[in-house]
mmCIF file of N, CA and C in Angstrom:
data_model
loop_
_atom_site.group_PDB
_atom_site.id
_atom_site.type_symbol
_atom_site.label_atom_id
_atom_site.label_comp_id
_atom_site.label_asym_id
_atom_site.label_seq_id
_atom_site.Cartn_x
_atom_site.Cartn_y
_atom_site.Cartn_z
ATOM 1 N N UNK A 1 -22.814 2.976 12.594
ATOM 2 C CA UNK A 1 -22.745 1.693 12.140
ATOM 3 C C UNK A 1 -22.121 0.567 13.149
ATOM 4 N N UNK A 2 -23.406 -0.349 13.377
ATOM 5 C CA UNK A 2 -22.951 -1.655 14.375
ATOM 6 C C UNK A 2 -21.560 -2.223 14.464
ATOM 7 N N UNK A 3 -21.166 -2.331 13.112
ATOM 8 C CA UNK A 3 -20.081 -3.176 12.952
ATOM 9 C C UNK A 3 -18.995 -2.433 12.534
ATOM 10 N N UNK A 4 -18.631 -1.475 13.282
ATOM 11 C CA UNK A 4 -17.541 -0.547 12.996
ATOM 12 C C UNK A 4 -16.224 -0.805 13.995
ATOM 13 N N UNK A 5 -15.333 -1.023 13.262
ATOM 14 C CA UNK A 5 -13.943 -1.046 13.846
ATOM 15 C C UNK A 5 -13.148 0.313 14.013
ATOM 16 N N UNK A 6 -12.810 0.932 15.010
ATOM 17 C CA UNK A 6 -11.984 1.984 14.768
ATOM 18 C C UNK A 6 -10.440 1.605 14.853
ATOM 19 N N UNK A 7 -9.710 2.103 13.946
ATOM 20 C CA UNK A 7 -8.478 2.332 14.111
ATOM 21 C C UNK A 7 -7.863 3.844 14.427
ATOM 22 N N UNK A 8 -6.651 3.908 15.168
ATOM 23 C CA UNK A 8 -6.375 5.471 15.860
ATOM 24 C C UNK A 8 -4.738 5.410 15.799
ATOM 25 N N UNK A 9 -4.188 6.214 15.643
ATOM 26 C CA UNK A 9 -2.730 6.813 15.552
ATOM 27 C C UNK A 9 -2.652 7.917 16.356
ATOM 28 N N UNK A 10 -1.662 7.965 17.463
ATOM 29 C CA UNK A 10 -1.645 9.337 17.790
ATOM 30 C C UNK A 10 -0.022 9.783 18.144
ATOM 31 N N UNK A 11 0.018 10.954 17.900
ATOM 32 C CA UNK A 11 1.433 11.246 18.095
ATOM 33 C C UNK A 11 1.848 12.696 18.311
ATOM 34 N N UNK A 12 3.213 12.946 18.491
ATOM 35 C CA UNK A 12 3.553 13.929 18.733
ATOM 36 C C UNK A 12 4.425 14.830 17.543
ATOM 37 N N UNK A 13 4.295 16.176 17.258
ATOM 38 C CA UNK A 13 5.500 16.525 15.983
ATOM 39 C C UNK A 13 6.462 17.336 16.620
ATOM 40 N N UNK A 14 7.554 17.359 15.982
ATOM 41 C CA UNK A 14 8.512 18.432 15.933
ATOM 42 C C UNK A 14 9.101 18.665 14.849
ATOM 43 N N UNK A 15 9.142 19.690 14.057
ATOM 44 C CA UNK A 15 9.681 20.147 12.893
ATOM 45 C C UNK A 15 8.840 18.911 11.805
ATOM 46 N N UNK A 16 9.756 18.435 10.909
ATOM 47 C CA UNK A 16 9.200 17.204 9.950
ATOM 48 C C UNK A 16 9.107 15.902 10.649
ATOM 49 N N UNK A 17 9.675 15.827 11.856
ATOM 50 C CA UNK A 17 9.320 14.547 12.703
ATOM 51 C C UNK A 17 8.068 14.369 13.262
ATOM 52 N N UNK A 18 7.165 13.210 13.256
ATOM 53 C CA UNK A 18 6.060 12.773 14.150
ATOM 54 C C UNK A 18 6.685 11.425 14.554
ATOM 55 N N UNK A 19 6.428 11.508 15.669
ATOM 56 C CA UNK A 19 6.293 10.162 16.575
ATOM 57 C C UNK A 19 5.228 9.807 17.069
ATOM 58 N N UNK A 20 4.924 8.431 16.330
ATOM 59 C CA UNK A 20 3.239 8.094 16.678
ATOM 60 C C UNK A 20 3.317 6.811 17.281
ATOM 61 N N UNK A 21 2.006 6.537 17.796
ATOM 62 C CA UNK A 21 1.969 5.213 18.559
ATOM 63 C C UNK A 21 0.239 4.822 17.822
ATOM 64 N N UNK A 22 0.643 3.473 17.560
ATOM 65 C CA UNK A 22 -0.905 2.927 17.265
ATOM 66 C C UNK A 22 -0.720 1.544 18.439
ATOM 67 N N UNK A 23 -1.562 1.447 18.950
ATOM 68 C CA UNK A 23 -1.718 0.319 20.291
ATOM 69 C C UNK A 23 -0.353 0.116 20.545
ATOM 70 N N UNK A 24 0.249 -1.072 20.704
ATOM 71 C CA UNK A 24 1.238 -1.453 21.359
ATOM 72 C C UNK A 24 2.678 -1.061 20.555
ATOM 73 N N UNK A 25 2.269 -0.436 19.319
ATOM 74 C CA UNK A 25 3.387 -0.171 18.290
ATOM 75 C C UNK A 25 3.744 1.438 18.110
ATOM 76 N N UNK A 26 4.886 1.427 17.885
ATOM 77 C CA UNK A 26 5.719 2.955 17.668
ATOM 78 C C UNK A 26 5.968 2.978 16.092
ATOM 79 N N UNK A 27 6.158 4.336 15.740
ATOM 80 C CA UNK A 27 6.515 4.682 14.462
ATOM 81 C C UNK A 27 7.065 5.878 14.280
ATOM 82 N N UNK A 28 7.962 6.440 13.565
ATOM 83 C CA UNK A 28 8.709 7.733 13.390
ATOM 84 C C UNK A 28 8.380 8.046 11.758
ATOM 85 N N UNK A 29 7.599 9.063 11.469
ATOM 86 C CA UNK A 29 7.362 9.335 9.955
ATOM 87 C C UNK A 29 8.395 10.549 10.010
ATOM 88 N N UNK A 30 9.214 10.927 8.908
ATOM 89 C CA UNK A 30 10.294 12.008 9.056
ATOM 90 C C UNK A 30 10.297 12.218 7.516
ATOM 91 N N UNK A 31 11.093 13.411 7.458
ATOM 92 C CA UNK A 31 11.479 13.894 5.949
ATOM 93 C C UNK A 31 12.935 13.727 5.907
ATOM 94 N N UNK A 32 13.674 13.590 4.579
ATOM 95 C CA UNK A 32 14.703 13.571 4.596
ATOM 96 C C UNK A 32 15.671 14.847 4.559
ATOM 97 N N UNK A 33 16.904 15.054 4.995
ATOM 98 C CA UNK A 33 17.401 16.624 5.172
ATOM 99 C C UNK A 33 16.883 17.339 3.814
ATOM 100 N N UNK A 34 17.054 16.821 2.718
ATOM 101 C CA UNK A 34 16.732 17.919 1.698
ATOM 102 C C UNK A 34 15.128 18.355 1.653
ATOM 103 N N UNK A 35 14.562 17.897 2.767
ATOM 104 C CA UNK A 35 12.926 18.631 2.861
ATOM 105 C C UNK A 35 12.989 19.148 4.167
ATOM 106 N N UNK A 36 13.966 19.259 4.919
ATOM 107 C CA UNK A 36 13.869 19.830 6.232
ATOM 108 C C UNK A 36 13.916 18.845 7.437
ATOM 109 N N UNK A 37 13.812 17.577 7.101
ATOM 110 C CA UNK A 37 13.632 16.705 8.227
ATOM 111 C C UNK A 37 15.214 16.184 8.572
ATOM 112 N N UNK A 38 14.982 15.229 9.417
ATOM 113 C CA UNK A 38 16.269 14.201 10.003
ATOM 114 C C UNK A 38 16.521 12.892 9.728
ATOM 115 N N UNK A 39 15.693 12.499 8.851
ATOM 116 C CA UNK A 39 15.818 11.153 8.108
ATOM 117 C C UNK A 39 15.792 10.209 9.376
ATOM 118 N N UNK A 40 14.829 10.034 10.364
ATOM 119 C CA UNK A 40 14.541 9.154 11.338
ATOM 120 C C UNK A 40 13.706 8.163 11.265
ATOM 121 N N UNK A 41 12.893 8.179 9.924
ATOM 122 C CA UNK A 41 12.235 7.663 9.509
ATOM 123 C C UNK A 41 11.581 7.788 8.344
ATOM 124 N N UNK A 42 10.762 7.107 7.696
ATOM 125 C CA UNK A 42 10.470 7.112 6.306
ATOM 126 C C UNK A 42 9.451 8.358 6.088
ATOM 127 N N UNK A 43 9.478 8.591 5.144
ATOM 128 C CA UNK A 43 8.463 9.611 4.794
ATOM 129 C C UNK A 43 7.085 9.416 4.613
ATOM 130 N N UNK A 44 5.990 10.399 4.715
ATOM 131 C CA UNK A 44 4.736 10.109 4.774
ATOM 132 C C UNK A 44 4.003 9.415 3.518
ATOM 133 N N UNK A 45 4.737 9.590 2.174
ATOM 134 C CA UNK A 45 4.369 8.955 1.095
ATOM 135 C C UNK A 45 4.747 7.563 0.940
ATOM 136 N N UNK A 46 5.981 7.146 1.096
ATOM 137 C CA UNK A 46 6.549 5.942 1.217
ATOM 138 C C UNK A 46 5.723 5.075 2.410
ATOM 139 N N UNK A 47 5.363 5.631 3.258
ATOM 140 C CA UNK A 47 4.601 4.832 4.312
ATOM 141 C C UNK A 47 3.193 4.798 3.785
ATOM 142 N N UNK A 48 2.688 5.552 3.174
ATOM 143 C CA UNK A 48 1.209 5.045 2.358
ATOM 144 C C UNK A 48 1.569 4.029 1.586
ATOM 145 N N UNK A 49 2.527 4.040 0.722
ATOM 146 C CA UNK A 49 2.995 2.912 -0.191
ATOM 147 C C UNK A 49 3.066 1.729 0.707
ATOM 148 N N UNK A 50 3.806 1.837 1.778
ATOM 149 C CA UNK A 50 3.873 0.611 2.367
ATOM 150 C C UNK A 50 2.770 -0.024 3.151
ATOM 151 N N UNK A 51 1.948 0.750 3.471
ATOM 152 C CA UNK A 51 0.712 0.449 4.096
ATOM 153 C C UNK A 51 -0.140 -0.500 2.874
ATOM 154 N N UNK A 52 0.048 0.093 1.992
ATOM 155 C CA UNK A 52 -0.904 -0.812 0.566
ATOM 156 C C UNK A 52 -0.131 -2.098 0.381
ATOM 157 N N UNK A 53 1.233 -2.093 0.508
ATOM 158 C CA UNK A 53 2.053 -3.407 0.490
ATOM 159 C C UNK A 53 1.233 -4.464 1.560
ATOM 160 N N UNK A 54 1.222 -3.951 2.604
ATOM 161 C CA UNK A 54 1.029 -4.581 3.772
ATOM 162 C C UNK A 54 -0.331 -4.923 3.979
ATOM 163 N N UNK A 55 -0.988 -4.289 3.456
ATOM 164 C CA UNK A 55 -2.812 -4.403 3.492
ATOM 165 C C UNK A 55 -3.053 -5.559 2.630
ATOM 166 N N UNK A 56 -2.265 -5.301 1.291
ATOM 167 C CA UNK A 56 -2.764 -6.307 -0.028
ATOM 168 C C UNK A 56 -2.005 -7.941 0.604
ATOM 169 N N UNK A 57 -0.956 -7.940 1.169
ATOM 170 C CA UNK A 57 -0.776 -9.115 1.700
ATOM 171 C C UNK A 57 -1.452 -9.676 3.025
ATOM 172 N N UNK A 58 -2.270 -8.631 4.216
ATOM 173 C CA UNK A 58 -2.916 -9.297 4.737
ATOM 174 C C UNK A 58 -4.149 -10.060 4.006
ATOM 175 N N UNK A 59 -4.912 -9.366 2.871
ATOM 176 C CA UNK A 59 -5.807 -9.355 2.480
ATOM 177 C C UNK A 59 -5.790 -10.757 1.549
ATOM 178 N N UNK A 60 -4.670 -10.785 0.742
ATOM 179 C CA UNK A 60 -4.241 -11.827 0.339
ATOM 180 C C UNK A 60 -4.344 -13.248 1.072
ATOM 181 N N UNK A 61 -3.497 -13.044 2.105
ATOM 182 C CA UNK A 61 -3.772 -14.395 2.851
ATOM 183 C C UNK A 61 -4.895 -14.691 3.404
ATOM 184 N N UNK A 62 -6.130 -13.978 3.872
ATOM 185 C CA UNK A 62 -7.287 -14.335 4.270
ATOM 186 C C UNK A 62 -8.073 -14.865 2.922
ATOM 187 N N UNK A 63 -7.894 -14.295 1.911
ATOM 188 C CA UNK A 63 -8.578 -14.679 0.364
ATOM 189 C C UNK A 63 -7.891 -15.839 0.117
ATOM 190 N N UNK A 64 -6.631 -16.209 0.352
ATOM 191 C CA UNK A 64 -5.927 -17.652 0.044
ATOM 192 C C UNK A 64 -6.473 -18.710 0.918
ATOM 193 N N UNK A 65 -6.830 -18.602 1.926
ATOM 194 C CA UNK A 65 -7.351 -19.415 2.687
ATOM 195 C C UNK A 65 -8.761 -19.981 2.688
ATOM 196 N N UNK A 66 -9.673 -18.996 2.265
ATOM 197 C CA UNK A 66 -10.828 -19.096 1.721
ATOM 198 C C UNK A 66 -10.838 -19.821 0.227
ATOM 199 N N UNK A 67 -9.793 -19.676 -0.470
ATOM 200 C CA UNK A 67 -9.831 -20.189 -1.785
ATOM 201 C C UNK A 67 -9.141 -21.466 -1.849
ATOM 202 N N UNK A 68 -8.692 -21.685 -0.743
ATOM 203 C CA UNK A 68 -7.941 -23.076 -0.504
ATOM 204 C C UNK A 68 -6.828 -22.980 -1.617
ATOM 205 N N UNK A 69 -5.854 -21.740 -1.565
ATOM 206 C CA UNK A 69 -5.021 -21.224 -2.489
ATOM 207 C C UNK A 69 -3.612 -21.487 -1.675
ATOM 208 N N UNK A 70 -2.572 -22.532 -2.263
ATOM 209 C CA UNK A 70 -1.292 -22.775 -1.776
ATOM 210 C C UNK A 70 -0.319 -21.256 -2.025
ATOM 211 N N UNK A 71 -0.686 -20.433 -0.877
ATOM 212 C CA UNK A 71 0.038 -19.095 -0.933
ATOM 213 C C UNK A 71 1.316 -19.365 0.340
ATOM 214 N N UNK A 72 2.456 -19.461 -0.567
ATOM 215 C CA UNK A 72 3.738 -19.538 0.275
ATOM 216 C C UNK A 72 4.038 -18.263 0.566
ATOM 217 N N UNK A 73 4.137 -17.059 0.201
ATOM 218 C CA UNK A 73 4.795 -15.792 0.014
ATOM 219 C C UNK A 73 4.249 -14.834 -0.911
ATOM 220 N N UNK A 74 4.482 -13.605 -0.568
ATOM 221 C CA UNK A 74 4.614 -12.597 -1.711
ATOM 222 C C UNK A 74 5.671 -11.444 -1.319
ATOM 223 N N UNK A 75 6.023 -11.095 -2.709
ATOM 224 C CA UNK A 75 7.310 -10.034 -2.800
ATOM 225 C C UNK A 75 6.522 -8.741 -3.578
ATOM 226 N N UNK A 76 6.454 -7.787 -2.626
ATOM 227 C CA UNK A 76 6.011 -6.430 -3.510
ATOM 228 C C UNK A 76 6.829 -5.579 -3.700
ATOM 229 N N UNK A 77 6.748 -4.804 -4.630
ATOM 230 C CA UNK A 77 7.379 -3.444 -5.028
ATOM 231 C C UNK A 77 6.213 -2.532 -5.558
ATOM 232 N N UNK A 78 6.062 -1.549 -4.495
ATOM 233 C CA UNK A 78 5.162 -0.619 -4.775
ATOM 234 C C UNK A 78 5.489 0.707 -5.021
ATOM 235 N N UNK A 79 5.149 1.605 -6.102
ATOM 236 C CA UNK A 79 5.900 2.806 -6.335
ATOM 237 C C UNK A 79 4.797 3.591 -6.602
ATOM 238 N N UNK A 80 4.763 5.193 -6.633
ATOM 239 C CA UNK A 80 3.877 5.845 -6.811
ATOM 240 C C UNK A 80 4.747 7.098 -7.602
ATOM 241 N N UNK A 81 3.778 7.700 -8.549
ATOM 242 C CA UNK A 81 4.354 8.775 -9.224
ATOM 243 C C UNK A 81 3.746 10.117 -8.586
ATOM 244 N N UNK A 82 4.434 11.168 -8.457
ATOM 245 C CA UNK A 82 4.008 12.234 -7.854
ATOM 246 C C UNK A 82 4.700 13.730 -8.432
ATOM 247 N N UNK A 83 4.005 14.648 -8.859
ATOM 248 C CA UNK A 83 4.744 15.712 -9.171
ATOM 249 C C UNK A 83 4.957 16.714 -8.078
ATOM 250 N N UNK A 84 5.908 17.005 -6.799
ATOM 251 C CA UNK A 84 6.081 17.619 -5.970
ATOM 252 C C UNK A 84 6.011 19.104 -5.819
ATOM 253 N N UNK A 85 5.704 19.742 -6.914
ATOM 254 C CA UNK A 85 5.318 21.058 -7.124
ATOM 255 C C UNK A 85 3.790 21.239 -6.862
ATOM 256 N N UNK A 86 3.092 20.302 -6.503
ATOM 257 C CA UNK A 86 1.686 20.207 -5.684
ATOM 258 C C UNK A 86 1.756 20.707 -4.447
ATOM 259 N N UNK A 87 2.554 19.460 -3.703
ATOM 260 C CA UNK A 87 2.675 19.688 -2.416
ATOM 261 C C UNK A 87 3.637 20.861 -1.697
ATOM 262 N N UNK A 88 4.195 21.357 -2.912
ATOM 263 C CA UNK A 88 4.864 22.732 -2.362
ATOM 264 C C UNK A 88 4.096 23.836 -2.601
ATOM 265 N N UNK A 89 2.676 23.710 -3.283
ATOM 266 C CA UNK A 89 1.978 24.884 -3.449
ATOM 267 C C UNK A 89 1.493 25.500 -4.546
ATOM 268 N N UNK A 90 2.135 24.848 -5.930
ATOM 269 C CA UNK A 90 1.808 25.070 -6.818
ATOM 270 C C UNK A 90 0.139 24.843 -6.925
ATOM 271 N N UNK A 91 -0.907 25.630 -7.289
ATOM 272 C CA UNK A 91 -1.995 25.738 -7.449
ATOM 273 C C UNK A 91 -2.434 24.647 -8.247
ATOM 274 N N UNK A 92 -2.177 24.567 -9.580
ATOM 275 C CA UNK A 92 -2.759 23.753 -10.816
ATOM 276 C C UNK A 92 -1.899 22.429 -10.563
ATOM 277 N N UNK A 93 -1.294 22.041 -9.522
ATOM 278 C CA UNK A 93 -0.480 20.902 -9.878
ATOM 279 C C UNK A 93 -1.190 19.889 -8.517
ATOM 280 N N UNK A 94 -1.801 18.654 -8.752
ATOM 281 C CA UNK A 94 -2.324 17.864 -8.018
ATOM 282 C C UNK A 94 -1.207 17.371 -6.988
ATOM 283 N N UNK A 95 -1.691 17.783 -5.287
ATOM 284 C CA UNK A 95 -0.707 17.129 -4.315
ATOM 285 C C UNK A 95 -0.254 15.776 -4.005
ATOM 286 N N UNK A 96 -1.093 14.968 -4.565
ATOM 287 C CA UNK A 96 -1.356 13.477 -4.466
ATOM 288 C C UNK A 96 -0.892 12.621 -5.755
ATOM 289 N N UNK A 97 -0.749 11.598 -5.209
ATOM 290 C CA UNK A 97 -0.199 10.497 -6.558
ATOM 291 C C UNK A 97 -0.783 10.633 -8.036
ATOM 292 N N UNK A 98 0.089 10.658 -8.981
ATOM 293 C CA UNK A 98 -0.895 10.601 -10.182
ATOM 294 C C UNK A 98 -1.270 9.213 -10.507
ATOM 295 N N UNK A 99 -0.344 8.321 -10.479
ATOM 296 C CA UNK A 99 -0.393 6.568 -10.636
ATOM 297 C C UNK A 99 0.570 6.419 -9.646
ATOM 298 N N UNK A 100 -0.316 4.782 -9.023
ATOM 299 C CA UNK A 100 0.448 4.012 -8.172
ATOM 300 C C UNK A 100 0.638 2.469 -8.944
ATOM 301 N N UNK A 101 1.559 2.135 -8.821
ATOM 302 C CA UNK A 101 1.988 0.672 -9.297
ATOM 303 C C UNK A 101 2.388 -0.372 -8.174
ATOM 304 N N UNK A 102 1.710 -1.491 -8.338
ATOM 305 C CA UNK A 102 1.897 -2.610 -7.570
ATOM 306 C C UNK A 102 2.417 -3.496 -8.301
ATOM 307 N N UNK A 103 3.705 -4.373 -8.234
ATOM 308 C CA UNK A 103 4.070 -5.543 -8.837
ATOM 309 C C UNK A 103 4.438 -6.397 -7.417
ATOM 310 N N UNK A 104 3.819 -7.666 -7.611
ATOM 311 C CA UNK A 104 3.760 -8.744 -6.508
ATOM 312 C C UNK A 104 4.329 -9.992 -7.439
ATOM 313 N N UNK A 105 5.452 -10.653 -6.748
ATOM 314 C CA UNK A 105 5.648 -12.031 -7.136
ATOM 315 C C UNK A 105 5.193 -12.850 -6.000
ATOM 316 N N UNK A 106 4.357 -13.780 -6.581
ATOM 317 C CA UNK A 106 3.592 -14.749 -5.675
ATOM 318 C C UNK A 106 4.239 -16.122 -5.796
ATOM 319 N N UNK A 107 4.920 -16.712 -4.446
ATOM 320 C CA UNK A 107 5.541 -18.059 -4.383
ATOM 321 C C UNK A 107 4.468 -19.140 -4.135
ATOM 322 N N UNK A 108 4.135 -19.859 -5.112
ATOM 323 C CA UNK A 108 3.068 -20.661 -5.165
ATOM 324 C C UNK A 108 3.296 -21.713 -6.385
ATOM 325 N N UNK A 109 2.488 -22.790 -5.903
ATOM 326 C CA UNK A 109 2.574 -24.037 -6.733
ATOM 327 C C UNK A 109 1.195 -23.573 -7.594
ATOM 328 N N UNK A 110 0.539 -22.687 -7.641
ATOM 329 C CA UNK A 110 -0.699 -22.582 -8.271
ATOM 330 C C UNK A 110 -0.582 -21.939 -9.882
ATOM 331 N N UNK A 111 -1.601 -22.030 -10.478
ATOM 332 C CA UNK A 111 -1.425 -21.647 -11.870
ATOM 333 C C UNK A 111 -1.659 -20.232 -11.872
ATOM 334 N N UNK A 112 -1.269 -19.693 -13.212
ATOM 335 C CA UNK A 112 -1.206 -18.282 -13.261
ATOM 336 C C UNK A 112 -2.753 -17.773 -13.194
ATOM 337 N N UNK A 113 -3.706 -18.631 -13.621
ATOM 338 C CA UNK A 113 -5.109 -18.092 -13.706
ATOM 339 C C UNK A 113 -5.698 -18.116 -12.258
ATOM 340 N N UNK A 114 -5.014 -18.966 -11.303
ATOM 341 C CA UNK A 114 -5.436 -19.040 -9.934
ATOM 342 C C UNK A 114 -4.955 -17.610 -9.255
ATOM 343 N N UNK A 115 -3.500 -17.571 -9.482
ATOM 344 C CA UNK A 115 -2.968 -16.130 -9.329
ATOM 345 C C UNK A 115 -3.630 -14.891 -9.371
ATOM 346 N N UNK A 116 -4.233 -14.812 -10.719
ATOM 347 C CA UNK A 116 -5.020 -13.569 -11.161
ATOM 348 C C UNK A 116 -6.482 -13.615 -10.297
ATOM 349 N N UNK A 117 -6.967 -14.624 -10.284
ATOM 350 C CA UNK A 117 -8.373 -14.541 -9.098
ATOM 351 C C UNK A 117 -7.695 -14.405 -7.789
ATOM 352 N N UNK A 118 -6.728 -14.714 -7.223
ATOM 353 C CA UNK A 118 -6.070 -14.114 -6.052
ATOM 354 C C UNK A 118 -5.933 -12.671 -5.839
ATOM 355 N N UNK A 119 -5.601 -12.036 -7.060
ATOM 356 C CA UNK A 119 -5.338 -10.475 -7.041
ATOM 357 C C UNK A 119 -6.454 -9.802 -7.256
ATOM 358 N N UNK A 120 -7.518 -10.278 -8.004
ATOM 359 C CA UNK A 120 -8.498 -9.677 -8.281
ATOM 360 C C UNK A 120 -9.500 -9.580 -7.329
ATOM 361 N N UNK A 121 -9.472 -10.701 -6.001
ATOM 362 C CA UNK A 121 -10.403 -10.719 -5.262
ATOM 363 C C UNK A 121 -9.811 -10.043 -3.991
ATOM 364 N N UNK A 122 -8.457 -10.098 -4.027
ATOM 365 C CA UNK A 122 -7.638 -9.384 -3.075
ATOM 366 C C UNK A 122 -7.829 -7.546 -3.084
ATOM 367 N N UNK A 123 -7.467 -7.435 -4.229
ATOM 368 C CA UNK A 123 -7.846 -5.914 -4.850
ATOM 369 C C UNK A 123 -9.126 -5.098 -4.413
ATOM 370 N N UNK A 124 -10.240 -6.078 -4.628
ATOM 371 C CA UNK A 124 -11.599 -5.606 -4.458
ATOM 372 C C UNK A 124 -11.932 -5.732 -2.915
ATOM 373 N N UNK A 125 -11.067 -6.486 -1.865
ATOM 374 C CA UNK A 125 -11.281 -6.389 -0.674
ATOM 375 C C UNK A 125 -10.361 -5.553 0.319
ATOM 376 N N UNK A 126 -9.107 -5.029 -0.152
ATOM 377 C CA UNK A 126 -8.006 -4.384 0.357
ATOM 378 C C UNK A 126 -8.440 -3.112 0.574
ATOM 379 N N UNK A 127 -8.726 -2.467 1.712
ATOM 380 C CA UNK A 127 -9.282 -1.479 2.310
ATOM 381 C C UNK A 127 -8.209 0.025 1.875
ATOM 382 N N UNK A 128 -7.007 -0.254 1.688
ATOM 383 C CA UNK A 128 -6.295 0.688 1.384
ATOM 384 C C UNK A 128 -6.219 0.770 -0.264
ATOM 385 N N UNK A 129 -6.143 -0.187 -1.075
ATOM 386 C CA UNK A 129 -6.430 -0.349 -2.321
ATOM 387 C C UNK A 129 -7.552 0.177 -2.813
ATOM 388 N N UNK A 130 -8.677 -0.123 -2.304
ATOM 389 C CA UNK A 130 -9.869 0.465 -2.640
ATOM 390 C C UNK A 130 -10.072 2.188 -2.249
ATOM 391 N N UNK A 131 -9.007 2.543 -1.291
ATOM 392 C CA UNK A 131 -9.263 4.046 -0.669
ATOM 393 C C UNK A 131 -8.410 4.582 -1.962
ATOM 394 N N UNK A 132 -7.335 4.185 -2.483
ATOM 395 C CA UNK A 132 -6.985 5.012 -3.953
ATOM 396 C C UNK A 132 -7.750 4.867 -4.916
ATOM 397 N N UNK A 133 -8.467 3.576 -5.098
ATOM 398 C CA UNK A 133 -9.597 3.629 -5.992
ATOM 399 C C UNK A 133 -10.712 4.762 -6.214
ATOM 400 N N UNK A 134 -11.212 4.823 -4.836
ATOM 401 C CA UNK A 134 -12.317 5.881 -4.503
ATOM 402 C C UNK A 134 -11.756 7.057 -4.926
ATOM 403 N N UNK A 135 -10.561 7.437 -4.535
ATOM 404 C CA UNK A 135 -9.839 8.724 -4.545
ATOM 405 C C UNK A 135 -9.664 9.082 -6.112
ATOM 406 N N UNK A 136 -9.887 8.130 -6.778
ATOM 407 C CA UNK A 136 -9.521 8.428 -8.282
ATOM 408 C C UNK A 136 -8.116 8.468 -8.923
ATOM 409 N N UNK A 137 -7.331 7.676 -7.993
ATOM 410 C CA UNK A 137 -5.848 7.482 -8.358
ATOM 411 C C UNK A 137 -5.497 6.243 -9.040
ATOM 412 N N UNK A 138 -5.166 6.089 -10.085
ATOM 413 C CA UNK A 138 -5.062 5.190 -11.240
ATOM 414 C C UNK A 138 -4.022 4.123 -10.276
ATOM 415 N N UNK A 139 -4.246 3.191 -10.343
ATOM 416 C CA UNK A 139 -3.454 1.925 -9.766
ATOM 417 C C UNK A 139 -3.232 0.948 -10.804
ATOM 418 N N UNK A 140 -2.076 0.487 -11.346
ATOM 419 C CA UNK A 140 -1.509 -0.513 -12.136
ATOM 420 C C UNK A 140 -1.046 -1.763 -11.049
ATOM 421 N N UNK A 141 -1.975 -2.873 -11.335
ATOM 422 C CA UNK A 141 -1.422 -3.921 -10.324
ATOM 423 C C UNK A 141 -1.126 -4.994 -11.071
ATOM 424 N N UNK A 142 0.132 -5.694 -11.008
ATOM 425 C CA UNK A 142 0.468 -6.920 -11.885
ATOM 426 C C UNK A 142 1.170 -7.867 -10.834
ATOM 427 N N UNK A 143 0.405 -8.984 -10.817
ATOM 428 C CA UNK A 143 0.879 -10.119 -10.106
ATOM 429 C C UNK A 143 1.284 -11.011 -10.817
ATOM 430 N N UNK A 144 2.320 -11.705 -10.735
ATOM 431 C CA UNK A 144 2.940 -12.744 -11.469
ATOM 432 C C UNK A 144 3.347 -13.794 -10.671
ATOM 433 N N UNK A 145 3.831 -15.149 -11.121
ATOM 434 C CA UNK A 145 4.474 -16.338 -10.332
ATOM 435 C C UNK A 145 5.746 -16.060 -10.099
ATOM 436 N N UNK A 146 6.462 -16.260 -8.897
ATOM 437 C CA UNK A 146 7.978 -16.392 -8.551
ATOM 438 C C UNK A 146 8.692 -17.114 -8.961
#
């Protein structure tokens, strides 16, 4: 592919803790003590949901500029439901999210209809959102005016 951009994370792990580098940035992913970690960073699943919020924000700002949309800010609340028995090895339980919820409050002077247009265009172009969709994970996304 001629127009491919490569993203990379490298790191080292010790027990449940992984220390990562992404370009000039560092991140720790860990588990709480109840899962055998030291709680020095967020868990991997919460990090995945945070990536969804961050990606939606970036794409929303790109789309808003194209639409000449007055985007003053967005507050996100992203949740995912998962049955932990799957990641603990129970064969008949999926080890990934059963459902993901995205709630966004958009600070703007725009109409509700324009907010929905921004949401639809953002969801269609967000690599993290569309990765969840491609994996068949249901996403309920609601954007409203703040």
